[in-house]
Amino acid sequence: MTLQMKFWFKIVLHESDLTLPKPFAHTVGRLLSVQKEEMTTLSDIGVAAAINISSALLFFVAFAILRLQPWNDRVYFPKWYLKGLRTDPIQGRAFVSKFINLDWRAYLGFLNWMPEAIRMPEPELIDHAGLDSVVYLRIYLIGLKIFVPIAFLAWTILVPVNWTSTGLEGAHITNITSSDIDKLSVSNVQSRSERFWGHIVMAYAFTFWTCYVLLKEYGKTASMRLGFLAAEKRRPDQFTVLVRNIPSDPDESVSELVEHFFLVNHPDHYLTHQVVYDANKLAKLVNKKKKLKNWLVYYQNKLERTSERPQIKTGFLGLWGKKVDAIDHHINEIDKLSKEIVVERKKVTNDPNSIMPAAFVSFKTRWGAAVCAQTQQTRDPTLWLTEWAPEPRDVYWRNLPIPYVSHTVRRLIIAVAFFFLTFFFMIPIAFVQTLASIEGIQKAAPWLKPLVTIPFIKSFIQGFLPGIVLKLFLIFLPTILMIMSKFEGFESISSLERRSASRHYLFNFVNIFLGNILTGTAFQQLSSFIHQPANQYPVTIGTAIPLKASFFITYIMVDGWASIAAEVLMLKPLIFYHLKNFFLVKTEKDREEAMDPGSIGFNSGEPRIQLYFLLGLVYAAVTPAVLPFIIVFFGLAYVVFRHQIINVYNQEYESGAAFWPDVHFRIIFALIVSQIVLMGLLTTKKAASSTPFLIVLPILTIWFHSYCKGRFESAFVKFPLQEAMMKDTLERAIEPNLNLKGYLQNAYVHPIFKDSMDDDTDDEEILSMDFDTESAIVRTKRQSRKNTPLPSRNKASSLSLSDGIQSHLEP
């Protein structure tokens, strides 16, 4: 096994961010010890696959045992508890049965959860988990739909063509390090061979089939989205538009200006609005108060258990300083913060400088909101910018105060930062790889020679240190990319995740795919380059690219199979829940917060899926041996994540599958990369007569993407006026007396105001507070008409208008 192969074993072991469980540690140890150089034979691949499958089964057995224990029920079925559809199995049981399930029959069907996960029909799953979760699962189904037929064709046609050739036995490439599995690849076909026509025909077949599946899925997803929006219950975002870059007016406040503008330009449909406050400082105070309350609960629980009042030190991290009573100290700190919160809240609501040039504007009908969100409001395209408001759960409130004009500068800064992060990541890779070599350490730091020669230290440095360093970086990579997206200023969590996912995919493409093919090839074949003429370099590189298939097969097994099996085990949530339950939980609300697992993590999960699409499409015509491992990944992941979505993950927001155009584009991108790679390989094989026939494939693929974009993408960015009118008409017929204004009035009030008021005011005070949501009469101070083409209906001495317009605007 190569140094890089060992390296990646330690980097991509699993996604649980915890120490390896013993079964999987044994797997890795077996792979690292048995394969000294490389997985050179098909039997080696078989052994590695058998070990990984065994480890996955052990994970499933452990999962079956843990999920059957009553005290773990809230960890493995939290979604049903949050919906109020499941009760605690501990209640009413004998003492021992509260902790251990004594029914031995329950342990026999340790894989019963798999058919249970598949049994729920898709419409019911949409009602249960939302359209976002269902369409996310369909990405795995697309993988199966694409690669199962492709694998059948490749193994039926291409594998015999490759296996019966003798290209790797030629004297002109004897310097290439090859293996038995490479005989299944295009590298084993002789140069100028007529057999390359088989690969070209299969490339066309693979492209047409992939495009056909994508076309059907794009249409299906667009139809599902429109049907979901049409059947969806009433939500505030259906009536609301986010307005940005509101111009300043010396005579009116932002709230007055918004009201006048929409009363004039949308007189029949404007209902109410909510201005955006810069409440970030208030949010910090409220969050700090929540943390102090958690500590107070912890110390109060500790007092109940020990009957001794806990003591803490007031210095840094409680390490030094004056010793005080922990409960009294936290009560005093909470009281101080409560007073600061009241002062800050009044400052935010009364200070004009805290009101940002943005607002949530609500309309009487969905039709009116659709017209406003999808049209230009003024002749100046940079002012009064409108877009559909995210649903209240989806709003990222911290970014709303960011001035719109700074977005361009922020995105330029992040683009430069991401470029350096992506393309200079090879520098730490190269540095950390030197740590895997004792000789490299001795050369860089001779004074460490006596230390690194100690067997234990030597084993730790070579076996664990490089993997730990890089694994830590890769663990924090999604967080780093999310911070970058937040800095750019996106206003919704869904858009933040989509942007972060795009960057994560680019990072994987450069550093995992290209990084291992190009840099891996260069280092692995260094001796070959030294001992051959320069005109052979392109041939060596072109031939060595498919030789990396064995690396990616192992990568798929370790990163894909094993980490998917570890996903269902949920070790980290299991540990965290029991720690919180023991130390912090005092009420049922506390217990719900402790067991909430969060959402599925689109920003880190989807780029990982796309990497497997890339590997499958690139190697389909190059080394078909990769495809069965890809298929196993998609099948296993579909079942596991369907189970997790049904029982565990609680979606943070619902965007109606707005991410689908990004998914479609990345699969198209992978398809084009696969076509370019095949053209490059055939060029190095001197297949001059057949290679030109591949040039048309990228052109057709780009045309296909353009067609799909024009045909379906509008369904994901716009809402048809016809659908909006139908839904409005139906709602008026069913609920003619609906108080829509009361429903929308506080929908987009900053949650920090609600959280802070819950602690400091009673319900009547909360309802009576004014957040500038009313469209009541506002006495204007305007002396000019530069922002409103017609006078406000609230102005006493308005300019004369035609009778028709005047009567139309007056209440």
PDB file of N, CA and C in Angstrom, residues 700-774:
ATOM      1  N   LEU A 700     -23.051  18.259 -26.531  1.00  0.00           N
ATOM      2  CA  LEU A 700     -24.423  17.793 -26.334  1.00  0.00           C
ATOM      3  C   LEU A 700     -24.835  17.878 -24.867  1.00  0.00           C
ATOM      4  N   THR A 701     -23.913  17.587 -23.966  1.00  0.00           N
ATOM      5  CA  THR A 701     -24.234  17.623 -22.536  1.00  0.00           C
ATOM      6  C   THR A 701     -24.518  19.047 -22.082  1.00  0.00           C
ATOM      7  N   ILE A 702     -23.716  20.002 -22.546  1.00  0.00           N
ATOM      8  CA  ILE A 702     -23.960  21.407 -22.199  1.00  0.00           C
ATOM      9  C   ILE A 702     -25.297  21.883 -22.768  1.00  0.00           C
ATOM     10  N   TRP A 703     -25.596  21.459 -24.005  1.00  0.00           N
ATOM     11  CA  TRP A 703     -26.894  21.814 -24.583  1.00  0.00           C
ATOM     12  C   TRP A 703     -28.032  21.215 -23.762  1.00  0.00           C
ATOM     13  N   PHE A 704     -27.868  19.981 -23.336  1.00  0.00           N
ATOM     14  CA  PHE A 704     -28.895  19.327 -22.521  1.00  0.00           C
ATOM     15  C   PHE A 704     -29.115  20.088 -21.207  1.00  0.00           C
ATOM     16  N   HIS A 705     -28.024  20.514 -20.579  1.00  0.00           N
ATOM     17  CA  HIS A 705     -28.150  21.269 -19.333  1.00  0.00           C
ATOM     18  C   HIS A 705     -28.878  22.592 -19.584  1.00  0.00           C
ATOM     19  N   SER A 706     -28.547  23.235 -20.692  1.00  0.00           N
ATOM     20  CA  SER A 706     -29.218  24.491 -21.028  1.00  0.00           C
ATOM     21  C   SER A 706     -30.708  24.273 -21.246  1.00  0.00           C
ATOM     22  N   TYR A 707     -31.069  23.164 -21.893  1.00  0.00           N
ATOM     23  CA  TYR A 707     -32.474  22.844 -22.118  1.00  0.00           C
ATOM     24  C   TYR A 707     -33.203  22.633 -20.795  1.00  0.00           C
ATOM     25  N   CYS A 708     -32.612  21.835 -19.906  1.00  0.00           N
ATOM     26  CA  CYS A 708     -33.245  21.563 -18.611  1.00  0.00           C
ATOM     27  C   CYS A 708     -33.380  22.844 -17.792  1.00  0.00           C
ATOM     28  N   LYS A 709     -32.371  23.690 -17.869  1.00  0.00           N
ATOM     29  CA  LYS A 709     -32.398  24.951 -17.126  1.00  0.00           C
ATOM     30  C   LYS A 709     -33.567  25.827 -17.592  1.00  0.00           C
ATOM     31  N   GLY A 710     -33.731  25.924 -18.909  1.00  0.00           N
ATOM     32  CA  GLY A 710     -34.824  26.726 -19.428  1.00  0.00           C
ATOM     33  C   GLY A 710     -36.182  26.086 -19.217  1.00  0.00           C
ATOM     34  N   ARG A 711     -36.215  24.751 -19.225  1.00  0.00           N
ATOM     35  CA  ARG A 711     -37.487  24.036 -19.129  1.00  0.00           C
ATOM     36  C   ARG A 711     -38.001  23.949 -17.694  1.00  0.00           C
ATOM     37  N   PHE A 712     -37.121  23.737 -16.717  1.00  0.00           N
ATOM     38  CA  PHE A 712     -37.583  23.410 -15.369  1.00  0.00           C
ATOM     39  C   PHE A 712     -37.146  24.386 -14.279  1.00  0.00           C
ATOM     40  N   GLU A 713     -36.046  25.121 -14.476  1.00  0.00           N
ATOM     41  CA  GLU A 713     -35.472  25.850 -13.339  1.00  0.00           C
ATOM     42  C   GLU A 713     -36.402  26.934 -12.802  1.00  0.00           C
ATOM     43  N   SER A 714     -37.229  27.517 -13.659  1.00  0.00           N
ATOM     44  CA  SER A 714     -38.120  28.579 -13.191  1.00  0.00           C
ATOM     45  C   SER A 714     -39.055  28.088 -12.082  1.00  0.00           C
ATOM     46  N   ALA A 715     -39.368  26.794 -12.097  1.00  0.00           N
ATOM     47  CA  ALA A 715     -40.236  26.251 -11.049  1.00  0.00           C
ATOM     48  C   ALA A 715     -39.598  26.319  -9.678  1.00  0.00           C
ATOM     49  N   PHE A 716     -38.264  26.465  -9.640  1.00  0.00           N
ATOM     50  CA  PHE A 716     -37.549  26.475  -8.364  1.00  0.00           C
ATOM     51  C   PHE A 716     -37.192  27.885  -7.901  1.00  0.00           C
ATOM     52  N   VAL A 717     -37.436  28.885  -8.733  1.00  0.00           N
ATOM     53  CA  VAL A 717     -37.108  30.266  -8.349  1.00  0.00           C
ATOM     54  C   VAL A 717     -38.323  31.187  -8.438  1.00  0.00           C
ATOM     55  N   LYS A 718     -39.388  30.751  -9.102  1.00  0.00           N
ATOM     56  CA  LYS A 718     -40.582  31.568  -9.236  1.00  0.00           C
ATOM     57  C   LYS A 718     -41.805  30.753  -8.846  1.00  0.00           C
ATOM     58  N   PHE A 719     -42.878  31.472  -8.506  1.00  0.00           N
ATOM     59  CA  PHE A 719     -44.144  30.826  -8.184  1.00  0.00           C
ATOM     60  C   PHE A 719     -45.169  31.274  -9.213  1.00  0.00           C
ATOM     61  N   PRO A 720     -45.752  30.358  -9.976  1.00  0.00           N
ATOM     62  CA  PRO A 720     -46.677  30.745 -11.051  1.00  0.00           C
ATOM     63  C   PRO A 720     -47.874  31.541 -10.518  1.00  0.00           C
ATOM     64  N   LEU A 721     -48.211  32.615 -11.202  1.00  0.00           N
ATOM     65  CA  LEU A 721     -49.348  33.436 -10.794  1.00  0.00           C
ATOM     66  C   LEU A 721     -50.649  32.636 -10.844  1.00  0.00           C
ATOM     67  N   GLN A 722     -50.751  31.728 -11.803  1.00  0.00           N
ATOM     68  CA  GLN A 722     -51.953  30.912 -11.903  1.00  0.00           C
ATOM     69  C   GLN A 722     -52.143  30.063 -10.644  1.00  0.00           C
ATOM     70  N   GLU A 723     -51.037  29.437 -10.174  1.00  0.00           N
ATOM     71  CA  GLU A 723     -51.111  28.629  -8.960  1.00  0.00           C
ATOM     72  C   GLU A 723     -51.460  29.498  -7.756  1.00  0.00           C
ATOM     73  N   ALA A 724     -50.858  30.704  -7.688  1.00  0.00           N
ATOM     74  CA  ALA A 724     -51.132  31.600  -6.569  1.00  0.00           C
ATOM     75  C   ALA A 724     -52.602  32.008  -6.544  1.00  0.00           C
ATOM     76  N   MET A 725     -53.158  32.346  -7.701  1.00  0.00           N
ATOM     77  CA  MET A 725     -54.559  32.757  -7.768  1.00  0.00           C
ATOM     78  C   MET A 725     -55.491  31.605  -7.377  1.00  0.00           C
ATOM     79  N   MET A 726     -55.170  30.394  -7.838  1.00  0.00           N
ATOM     80  CA  MET A 726     -56.002  29.240  -7.492  1.00  0.00           C
ATOM     81  C   MET A 726     -56.001  29.002  -5.982  1.00  0.00           C
ATOM     82  N   LYS A 727     -54.842  29.105  -5.372  1.00  0.00           N
ATOM     83  CA  LYS A 727     -54.754  28.863  -3.935  1.00  0.00           C
ATOM     84  C   LYS A 727     -55.469  29.966  -3.149  1.00  0.00           C
ATOM     85  N   ASP A 728     -55.342  31.213  -3.610  1.00  0.00           N
ATOM     86  CA  ASP A 728     -56.050  32.321  -2.951  1.00  0.00           C
ATOM     87  C   ASP A 728     -57.561  32.149  -3.056  1.00  0.00           C
ATOM     88  N   THR A 729     -58.043  31.784  -4.240  1.00  0.00           N
ATOM     89  CA  THR A 729     -59.482  31.614  -4.454  1.00  0.00           C
ATOM     90  C   THR A 729     -60.038  30.494  -3.577  1.00  0.00           C
ATOM     91  N   LEU A 730     -59.309  29.391  -3.508  1.00  0.00           N
ATOM     92  CA  LEU A 730     -59.749  28.270  -2.684  1.00  0.00           C
ATOM     93  C   LEU A 730     -59.776  28.654  -1.207  1.00  0.00           C
ATOM     94  N   GLU A 731     -58.780  29.399  -0.772  1.00  0.00           N
ATOM     95  CA  GLU A 731     -58.726  29.794   0.636  1.00  0.00           C
ATOM     96  C   GLU A 731     -59.861  30.744   0.991  1.00  0.00           C
ATOM     97  N   ARG A 732     -60.178  31.692   0.091  1.00  0.00           N
ATOM     98  CA  ARG A 732     -61.289  32.612   0.356  1.00  0.00           C
ATOM     99  C   ARG A 732     -62.625  31.875   0.432  1.00  0.00           C
ATOM    100  N   ALA A 733     -62.772  30.836  -0.370  1.00  0.00           N
ATOM    101  CA  ALA A 733     -64.018  30.064  -0.346  1.00  0.00           C
ATOM    102  C   ALA A 733     -64.148  29.256   0.942  1.00  0.00           C
ATOM    103  N   ILE A 734     -63.028  28.728   1.418  1.00  0.00           N
ATOM    104  CA  ILE A 734     -63.055  27.880   2.617  1.00  0.00           C
ATOM    105  C   ILE A 734     -63.089  28.729   3.893  1.00  0.00           C
ATOM    106  N   GLU A 735     -62.307  29.804   3.932  1.00  0.00           N
ATOM    107  CA  GLU A 735     -62.206  30.644   5.132  1.00  0.00           C
ATOM    108  C   GLU A 735     -62.485  32.107   4.762  1.00  0.00           C
ATOM    109  N   PRO A 736     -63.726  32.452   4.544  1.00  0.00           N
ATOM    110  CA  PRO A 736     -64.026  33.831   4.114  1.00  0.00           C
ATOM    111  C   PRO A 736     -63.745  34.881   5.187  1.00  0.00           C
ATOM    112  N   ASN A 737     -63.730  34.490   6.459  1.00  0.00           N
ATOM    113  CA  ASN A 737     -63.534  35.441   7.564  1.00  0.00           C
ATOM    114  C   ASN A 737     -62.132  35.355   8.162  1.00  0.00           C
ATOM    115  N   LEU A 738     -61.190  34.861   7.407  1.00  0.00           N
ATOM    116  CA  LEU A 738     -59.824  34.704   7.914  1.00  0.00           C
ATOM    117  C   LEU A 738     -59.206  36.061   8.249  1.00  0.00           C
ATOM    118  N   ASN A 739     -58.644  36.171   9.445  1.00  0.00           N
ATOM    119  CA  ASN A 739     -57.930  37.380   9.857  1.00  0.00           C
ATOM    120  C   ASN A 739     -56.463  37.225   9.465  1.00  0.00           C
ATOM    121  N   LEU A 740     -56.175  37.486   8.206  1.00  0.00           N
ATOM    122  CA  LEU A 740     -54.824  37.279   7.693  1.00  0.00           C
ATOM    123  C   LEU A 740     -53.823  38.251   8.322  1.00  0.00           C
ATOM    124  N   LYS A 741     -54.270  39.447   8.614  1.00  0.00           N
ATOM    125  CA  LYS A 741     -53.368  40.433   9.201  1.00  0.00           C
ATOM    126  C   LYS A 741     -52.902  39.998  10.594  1.00  0.00           C
ATOM    127  N   GLY A 742     -53.827  39.459  11.358  1.00  0.00           N
ATOM    128  CA  GLY A 742     -53.449  38.945  12.669  1.00  0.00           C
ATOM    129  C   GLY A 742     -52.498  37.769  12.568  1.00  0.00           C
ATOM    130  N   TYR A 743     -52.659  36.954  11.514  1.00  0.00           N
ATOM    131  CA  TYR A 743     -51.786  35.807  11.302  1.00  0.00           C
ATOM    132  C   TYR A 743     -50.369  36.237  10.924  1.00  0.00           C
ATOM    133  N   LEU A 744     -50.260  37.317  10.130  1.00  0.00           N
ATOM    134  CA  LEU A 744     -48.960  37.730   9.608  1.00  0.00           C
ATOM    135  C   LEU A 744     -48.265  38.793  10.447  1.00  0.00           C
ATOM    136  N   GLN A 745     -48.999  39.431  11.354  1.00  0.00           N
ATOM    137  CA  GLN A 745     -48.509  40.643  12.002  1.00  0.00           C
ATOM    138  C   GLN A 745     -47.174  40.447  12.693  1.00  0.00           C
ATOM    139  N   ASN A 746     -47.002  39.364  13.436  1.00  0.00           N
ATOM    140  CA  ASN A 746     -45.765  39.138  14.184  1.00  0.00           C
ATOM    141  C   ASN A 746     -44.962  37.951  13.648  1.00  0.00           C
ATOM    142  N   ALA A 747     -45.283  37.513  12.425  1.00  0.00           N
ATOM    143  CA  ALA A 747     -44.595  36.339  11.878  1.00  0.00           C
ATOM    144  C   ALA A 747     -43.110  36.581  11.694  1.00  0.00           C
ATOM    145  N   TYR A 748     -42.736  37.802  11.331  1.00  0.00           N
ATOM    146  CA  TYR A 748     -41.332  38.099  11.058  1.00  0.00           C
ATOM    147  C   TYR A 748     -40.735  39.061  12.088  1.00  0.00           C
ATOM    148  N   VAL A 749     -41.262  39.014  13.303  1.00  0.00           N
ATOM    149  CA  VAL A 749     -40.600  39.700  14.400  1.00  0.00           C
ATOM    150  C   VAL A 749     -39.346  38.907  14.756  1.00  0.00           C
ATOM    151  N   HIS A 750     -38.253  39.596  14.968  1.00  0.00           N
ATOM    152  CA  HIS A 750     -36.980  38.930  15.285  1.00  0.00           C
ATOM    153  C   HIS A 750     -37.170  38.014  16.495  1.00  0.00           C
ATOM    154  N   PRO A 751     -36.777  36.745  16.397  1.00  0.00           N
ATOM    155  CA  PRO A 751     -36.981  35.814  17.525  1.00  0.00           C
ATOM    156  C   PRO A 751     -36.301  36.261  18.805  1.00  0.00           C
ATOM    157  N   ILE A 752     -35.266  37.071  18.690  1.00  0.00           N
ATOM    158  CA  ILE A 752     -34.602  37.556  19.893  1.00  0.00           C
ATOM    159  C   ILE A 752     -35.532  38.447  20.708  1.00  0.00           C
ATOM    160  N   PHE A 753     -36.373  39.231  20.016  1.00  0.00           N
ATOM    161  CA  PHE A 753     -37.354  40.025  20.744  1.00  0.00           C
ATOM    162  C   PHE A 753     -38.317  39.122  21.506  1.00  0.00           C
ATOM    163  N   LYS A 754     -38.725  38.047  20.847  1.00  0.00           N
ATOM    164  CA  LYS A 754     -39.648  37.120  21.499  1.00  0.00           C
ATOM    165  C   LYS A 754     -38.986  36.432  22.687  1.00  0.00           C
ATOM    166  N   ASP A 755     -37.737  35.970  22.493  1.00  0.00           N
ATOM    167  CA  ASP A 755     -37.035  35.287  23.577  1.00  0.00           C
ATOM    168  C   ASP A 755     -36.799  36.203  24.764  1.00  0.00           C
ATOM    169  N   SER A 756     -36.369  37.427  24.459  1.00  0.00           N
ATOM    170  CA  SER A 756     -36.087  38.346  25.559  1.00  0.00           C
ATOM    171  C   SER A 756     -37.359  38.770  26.269  1.00  0.00           C
ATOM    172  N   MET A 757     -38.463  38.916  25.518  1.00  0.00           N
ATOM    173  CA  MET A 757     -39.719  39.325  26.132  1.00  0.00           C
ATOM    174  C   MET A 757     -40.343  38.208  26.945  1.00  0.00           C
ATOM    175  N   ASP A 758     -40.097  36.951  26.538  1.00  0.00           N
ATOM    176  CA  ASP A 758     -40.650  35.825  27.287  1.00  0.00           C
ATOM    177  C   ASP A 758     -40.167  35.842  28.732  1.00  0.00           C
ATOM    178  N   ASP A 759     -38.951  36.331  28.941  1.00  0.00           N
ATOM    179  CA  ASP A 759     -38.380  36.334  30.277  1.00  0.00           C
ATOM    180  C   ASP A 759     -38.725  37.597  31.055  1.00  0.00           C
ATOM    181  N   ASP A 760     -38.916  38.713  30.344  1.00  0.00           N
ATOM    182  CA  ASP A 760     -38.981  39.994  31.029  1.00  0.00           C
ATOM    183  C   ASP A 760     -40.347  40.665  30.986  1.00  0.00           C
ATOM    184  N   THR A 761     -41.290  40.139  30.205  1.00  0.00           N
ATOM    185  CA  THR A 761     -42.614  40.745  30.138  1.00  0.00           C
ATOM    186  C   THR A 761     -43.669  39.662  30.133  1.00  0.00           C
ATOM    187  N   ASP A 762     -44.857  40.048  30.508  1.00  0.00           N
ATOM    188  CA  ASP A 762     -45.943  39.072  30.445  1.00  0.00           C
ATOM    189  C   ASP A 762     -46.569  39.097  29.055  1.00  0.00           C
ATOM    190  N   ASP A 763     -47.518  38.196  28.844  1.00  0.00           N
ATOM    191  CA  ASP A 763     -48.095  38.022  27.513  1.00  0.00           C
ATOM    192  C   ASP A 763     -48.789  39.281  27.013  1.00  0.00           C
ATOM    193  N   GLU A 764     -49.480  40.007  27.890  1.00  0.00           N
ATOM    194  CA  GLU A 764     -50.187  41.203  27.444  1.00  0.00           C
ATOM    195  C   GLU A 764     -49.214  42.273  26.969  1.00  0.00           C
ATOM    196  N   GLU A 765     -48.087  42.388  27.678  1.00  0.00           N
ATOM    197  CA  GLU A 765     -47.090  43.361  27.254  1.00  0.00           C
ATOM    198  C   GLU A 765     -46.508  42.993  25.897  1.00  0.00           C
ATOM    199  N   ILE A 766     -46.296  41.709  25.684  1.00  0.00           N
ATOM    200  CA  ILE A 766     -45.736  41.253  24.407  1.00  0.00           C
ATOM    201  C   ILE A 766     -46.676  41.614  23.257  1.00  0.00           C
ATOM    202  N   LEU A 767     -47.974  41.356  23.465  1.00  0.00           N
ATOM    203  CA  LEU A 767     -48.911  41.617  22.392  1.00  0.00           C
ATOM    204  C   LEU A 767     -49.086  43.103  22.121  1.00  0.00           C
ATOM    205  N   SER A 768     -48.857  43.926  23.155  1.00  0.00           N
ATOM    206  CA  SER A 768     -49.067  45.347  22.978  1.00  0.00           C
ATOM    207  C   SER A 768     -47.855  46.076  22.437  1.00  0.00           C
ATOM    208  N   MET A 769     -46.693  45.422  22.388  1.00  0.00           N
ATOM    209  CA  MET A 769     -45.487  46.112  21.923  1.00  0.00           C
ATOM    210  C   MET A 769     -45.569  46.377  20.434  1.00  0.00           C
ATOM    211  N   ASP A 770     -45.072  47.515  20.005  1.00  0.00           N
ATOM    212  CA  ASP A 770     -45.146  47.937  18.604  1.00  0.00           C
ATOM    213  C   ASP A 770     -43.817  47.697  17.926  1.00  0.00           C
ATOM    214  N   PHE A 771     -43.843  46.866  16.901  1.00  0.00           N
ATOM    215  CA  PHE A 771     -42.638  46.591  16.124  1.00  0.00           C
ATOM    216  C   PHE A 771     -42.765  47.131  14.714  1.00  0.00           C
ATOM    217  N   ASP A 772     -43.528  48.151  14.547  1.00  0.00           N
ATOM    218  CA  ASP A 772     -43.715  48.770  13.232  1.00  0.00           C
ATOM    219  C   ASP A 772     -44.257  47.786  12.217  1.00  0.00           C
ATOM    220  N   THR A 773     -45.180  46.954  12.665  1.00  0.00           N
ATOM    221  CA  THR A 773     -45.786  46.015  11.731  1.00  0.00           C
ATOM    222  C   THR A 773     -47.121  46.517  11.206  1.00  0.00           C
ATOM    223  N   GLU A 774     -47.681  47.499  11.862  1.00  0.00           N
ATOM    224  CA  GLU A 774     -49.012  47.945  11.478  1.00  0.00           C
ATOM    225  C   GLU A 774     -48.968  48.821  10.233  1.00  0.00           C
TER     226      GLU A 774
END
